[in-house]
Coordinates of C-alpha atoms in Angstrom, one line a residue:
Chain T
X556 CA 12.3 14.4 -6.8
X557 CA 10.8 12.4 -8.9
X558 CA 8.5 9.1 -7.5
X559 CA 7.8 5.7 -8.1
X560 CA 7.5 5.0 -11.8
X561 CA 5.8 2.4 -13.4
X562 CA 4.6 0.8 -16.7
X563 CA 2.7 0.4 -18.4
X564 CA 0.0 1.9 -16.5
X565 CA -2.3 -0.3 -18.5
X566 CA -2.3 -4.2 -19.4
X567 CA -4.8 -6.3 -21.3
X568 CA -4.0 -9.9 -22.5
X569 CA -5.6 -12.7 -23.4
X570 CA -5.2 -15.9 -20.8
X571 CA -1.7 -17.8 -21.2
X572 CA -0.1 -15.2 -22.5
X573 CA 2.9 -13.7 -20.8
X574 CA 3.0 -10.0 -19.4
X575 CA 5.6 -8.0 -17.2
X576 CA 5.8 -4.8 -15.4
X577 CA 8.7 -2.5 -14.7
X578 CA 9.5 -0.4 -11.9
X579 CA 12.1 2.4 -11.0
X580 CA 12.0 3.5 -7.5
X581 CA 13.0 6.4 -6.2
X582 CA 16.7 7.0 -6.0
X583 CA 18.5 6.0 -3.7
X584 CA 15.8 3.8 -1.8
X585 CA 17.5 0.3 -1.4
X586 CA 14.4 -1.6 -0.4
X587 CA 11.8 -2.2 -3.1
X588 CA 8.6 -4.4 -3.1
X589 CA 6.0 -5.6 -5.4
X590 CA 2.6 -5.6 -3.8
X591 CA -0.6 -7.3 -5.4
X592 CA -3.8 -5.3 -5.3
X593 CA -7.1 -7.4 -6.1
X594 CA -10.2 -5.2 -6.3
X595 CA -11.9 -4.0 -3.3
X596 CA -9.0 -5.2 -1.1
X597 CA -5.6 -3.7 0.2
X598 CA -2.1 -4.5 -1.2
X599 CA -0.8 -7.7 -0.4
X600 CA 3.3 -8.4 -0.8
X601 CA 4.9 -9.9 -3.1
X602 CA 8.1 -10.5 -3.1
X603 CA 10.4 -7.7 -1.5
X604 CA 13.9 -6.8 -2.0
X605 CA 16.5 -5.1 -0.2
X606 CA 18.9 -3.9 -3.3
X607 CA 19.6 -6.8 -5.5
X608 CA 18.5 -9.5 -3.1
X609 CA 14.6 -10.9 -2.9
X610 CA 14.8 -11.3 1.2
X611 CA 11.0 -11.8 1.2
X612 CA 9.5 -14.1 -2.0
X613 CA 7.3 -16.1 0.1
X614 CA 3.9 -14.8 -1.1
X615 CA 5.2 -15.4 -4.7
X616 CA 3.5 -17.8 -7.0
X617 CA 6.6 -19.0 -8.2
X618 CA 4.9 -21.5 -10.5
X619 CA 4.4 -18.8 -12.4
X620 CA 5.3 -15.3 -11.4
X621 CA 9.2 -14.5 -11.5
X622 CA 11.0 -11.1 -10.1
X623 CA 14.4 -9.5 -10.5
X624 CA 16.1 -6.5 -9.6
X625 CA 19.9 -6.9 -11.7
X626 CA 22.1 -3.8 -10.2
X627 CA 19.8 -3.0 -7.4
X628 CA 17.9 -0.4 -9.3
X629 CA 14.6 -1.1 -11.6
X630 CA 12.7 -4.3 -11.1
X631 CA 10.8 -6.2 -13.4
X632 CA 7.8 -8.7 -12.7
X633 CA 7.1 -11.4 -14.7
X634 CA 3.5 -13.7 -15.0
X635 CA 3.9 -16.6 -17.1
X636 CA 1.3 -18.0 -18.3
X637 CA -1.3 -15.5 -17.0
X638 CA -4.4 -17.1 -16.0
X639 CA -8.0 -15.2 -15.4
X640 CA -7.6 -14.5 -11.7
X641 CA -4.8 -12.6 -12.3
X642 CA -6.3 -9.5 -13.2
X643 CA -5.4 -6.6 -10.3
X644 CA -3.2 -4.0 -10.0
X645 CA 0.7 -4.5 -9.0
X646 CA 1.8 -1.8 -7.0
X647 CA 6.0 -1.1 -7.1
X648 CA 7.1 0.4 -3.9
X649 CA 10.4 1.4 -2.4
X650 CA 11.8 2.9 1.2
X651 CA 14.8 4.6 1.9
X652 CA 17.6 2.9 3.8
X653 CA 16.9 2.5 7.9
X654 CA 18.1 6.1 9.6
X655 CA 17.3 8.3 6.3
X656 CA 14.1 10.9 6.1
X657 CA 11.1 8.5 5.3
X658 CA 12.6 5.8 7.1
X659 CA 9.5 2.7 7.5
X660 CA 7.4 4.8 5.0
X661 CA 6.7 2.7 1.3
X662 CA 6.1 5.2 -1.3
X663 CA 4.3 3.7 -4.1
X664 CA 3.9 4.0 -7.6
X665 CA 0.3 4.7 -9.8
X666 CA 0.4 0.6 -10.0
X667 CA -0.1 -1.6 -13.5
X668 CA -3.9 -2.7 -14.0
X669 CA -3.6 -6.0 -15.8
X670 CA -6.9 -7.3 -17.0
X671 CA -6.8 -10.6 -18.0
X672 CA -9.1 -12.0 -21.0
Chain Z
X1262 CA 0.4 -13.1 13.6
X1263 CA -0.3 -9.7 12.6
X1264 CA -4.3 -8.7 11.2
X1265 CA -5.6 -5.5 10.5
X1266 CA -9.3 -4.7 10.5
X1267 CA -11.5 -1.6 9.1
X1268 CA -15.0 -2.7 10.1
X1269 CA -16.2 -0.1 7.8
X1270 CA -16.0 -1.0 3.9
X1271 CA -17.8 2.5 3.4
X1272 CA -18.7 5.6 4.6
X1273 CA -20.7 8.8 3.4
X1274 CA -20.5 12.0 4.8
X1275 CA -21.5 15.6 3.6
X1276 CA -19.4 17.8 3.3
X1277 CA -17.8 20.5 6.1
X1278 CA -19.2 17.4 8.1
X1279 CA -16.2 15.5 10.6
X1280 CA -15.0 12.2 10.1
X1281 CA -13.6 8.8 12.0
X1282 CA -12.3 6.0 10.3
X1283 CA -11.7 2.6 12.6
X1284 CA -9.0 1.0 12.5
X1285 CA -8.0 -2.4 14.9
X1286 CA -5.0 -4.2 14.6
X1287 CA -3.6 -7.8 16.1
X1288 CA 0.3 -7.4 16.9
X1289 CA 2.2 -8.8 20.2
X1290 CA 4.6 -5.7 20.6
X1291 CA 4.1 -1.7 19.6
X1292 CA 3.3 -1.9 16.1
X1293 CA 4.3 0.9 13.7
X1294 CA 1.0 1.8 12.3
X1295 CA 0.4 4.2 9.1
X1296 CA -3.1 5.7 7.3
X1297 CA -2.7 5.8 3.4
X1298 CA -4.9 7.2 1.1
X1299 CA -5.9 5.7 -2.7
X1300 CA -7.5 8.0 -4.9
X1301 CA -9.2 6.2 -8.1
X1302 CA -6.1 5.4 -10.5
X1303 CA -3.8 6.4 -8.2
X1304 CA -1.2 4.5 -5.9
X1305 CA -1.5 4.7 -2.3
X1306 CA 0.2 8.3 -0.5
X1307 CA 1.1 8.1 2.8
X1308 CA -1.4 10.4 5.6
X1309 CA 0.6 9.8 8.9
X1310 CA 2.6 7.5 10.7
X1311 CA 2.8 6.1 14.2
X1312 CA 6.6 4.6 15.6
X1313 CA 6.8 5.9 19.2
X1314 CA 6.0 8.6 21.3
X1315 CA 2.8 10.8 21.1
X1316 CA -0.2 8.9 20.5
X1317 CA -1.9 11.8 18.5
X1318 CA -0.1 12.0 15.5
X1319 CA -0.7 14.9 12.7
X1320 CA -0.5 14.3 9.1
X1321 CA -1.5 15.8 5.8
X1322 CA -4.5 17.7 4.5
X1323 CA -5.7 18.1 8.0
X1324 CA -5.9 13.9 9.1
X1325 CA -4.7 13.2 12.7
X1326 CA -4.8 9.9 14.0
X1327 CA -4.5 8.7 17.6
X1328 CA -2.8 5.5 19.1
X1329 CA -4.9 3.7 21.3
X1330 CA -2.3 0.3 22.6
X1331 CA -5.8 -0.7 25.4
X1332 CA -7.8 -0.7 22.6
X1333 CA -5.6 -1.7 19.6
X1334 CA -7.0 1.2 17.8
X1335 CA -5.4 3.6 15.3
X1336 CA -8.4 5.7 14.3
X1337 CA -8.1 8.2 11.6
X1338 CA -10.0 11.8 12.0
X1339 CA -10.7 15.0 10.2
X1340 CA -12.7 17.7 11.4
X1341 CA -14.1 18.9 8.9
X1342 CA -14.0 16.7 5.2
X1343 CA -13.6 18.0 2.0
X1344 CA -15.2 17.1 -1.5
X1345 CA -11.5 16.0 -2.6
X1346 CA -11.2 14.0 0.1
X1347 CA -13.3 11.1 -1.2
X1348 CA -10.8 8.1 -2.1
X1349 CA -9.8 5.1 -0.4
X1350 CA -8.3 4.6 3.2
X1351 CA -5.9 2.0 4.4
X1352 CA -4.7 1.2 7.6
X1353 CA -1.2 -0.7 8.1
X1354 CA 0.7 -2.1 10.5
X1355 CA 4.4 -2.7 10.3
X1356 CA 6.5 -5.6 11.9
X1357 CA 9.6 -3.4 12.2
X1358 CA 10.0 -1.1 9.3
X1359 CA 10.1 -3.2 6.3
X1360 CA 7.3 -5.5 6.9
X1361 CA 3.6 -4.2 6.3
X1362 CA 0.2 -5.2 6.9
X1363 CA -2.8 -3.4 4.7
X1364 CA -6.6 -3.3 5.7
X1365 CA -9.3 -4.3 3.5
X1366 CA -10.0 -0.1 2.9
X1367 CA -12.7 2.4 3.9
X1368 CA -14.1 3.9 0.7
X1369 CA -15.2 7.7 1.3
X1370 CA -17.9 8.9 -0.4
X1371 CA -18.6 12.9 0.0
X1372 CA -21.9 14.6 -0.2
X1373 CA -21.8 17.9 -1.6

């Protein structure tokens, strides 16, 4: 079965710029988040979704960082303009719906490092 | 509201040597509580879990973890650690089963 996938693995833009990351959780898991990793520090959510609806966006910078998961499926995050302190890792993960195997487990992807110049 | 705490940022120990890493947590009912590990690169791979019932829970490459609710403690153990196992540790607590809580991490360092 294949796992969380993300890319790119790797980011590095220059301040203003826009980026965005794309994830594709594993299939079949309705419930996906985007979780914010600064160094030395755990993941903190994002925004989670439960298929095609964000039911949790209030960590969100919504100035600018945007979300969206059309059909349910992959997600995409969004950071326009990027700004210094936006350099991290963004973790995708997903869970599978409530009363399958792995039920309140988050499996997680490798994560996108963005470094931000 | 919920908190998480590992008092320790890192730990070293040698190898074939046994290890505890402290976890506390702040929740008002039975928390569901997990141990992930983080290897450098990597994304974070679930250990163990704690929902209900036993409060010694096994879970991969030899990690067991025991619920304490008197002491809001979910400490993570292994008797004996192995060179691969130096990464990163997390502890989480979950509101229900969609809503989770991460620890600042417990680096592992292994000594040959």
């Amino acid at each position: 079965e294949a796992g969380v996938v993300q890319s790119p693995r790797y980011k590095i833009i220059e301040k203003k710029q826009p980026v965005a990351f794309w994830c594709n959780p594993i299939s079949g898991h309705n419930t996906l988040y985007w979780y914010l990793q600064n160094l030395g520090q755990g993941p903190e959510l994002l925004i989670r979704y439960e298929n095609e609806e964000a039911v949790d966006d209030s960590q969100l910078p919504k100035d600018r960082f945007s979300a969206e998961r059309l059909k349910g499926v992959d997600s995409t995050l969004k950071i326009q303009p990027a700004e210094l302190g936006d350099s991290a890792v963004y973790l995708c993960a997903s869970s599978p719906p409530s009363g399958s195997p792995g039920t309140g487990e988050l499996f997680f992807g490798e994560g996108s490092r963005l470094t931000v110049l | 509201a919920q908190s998480v705490t590992q008092p320790d940022i890192h730990i070293t120990v040698s190898e074939g040597a046994s290890l505890e890493l402290r976890c506390n947590y702040s929740y008002g009912a039975t928390p569901y509580l997990f141990w992930y590990v983080q290897s450098p690169g990597q994304g974070l791979q679930l250990l163990l879990k704690y929902f209900s019932g036993d409060t010694l829970v096994q879970g991969i490459k030899g990690f067991e973890a025991e619920f304490k609710r008197s002491q809001s403690s979910f400490n993570l153990r292994k008797p004996s650690v192995h060179w691969s196992d130096a990464a990163e540790y997390f502890c989480a607590v979950g509101e229900g089963t969609y809503k989770y809580i991460f620890g600042t991490g417990t680096r592992l360092k292994v000594l040959a």
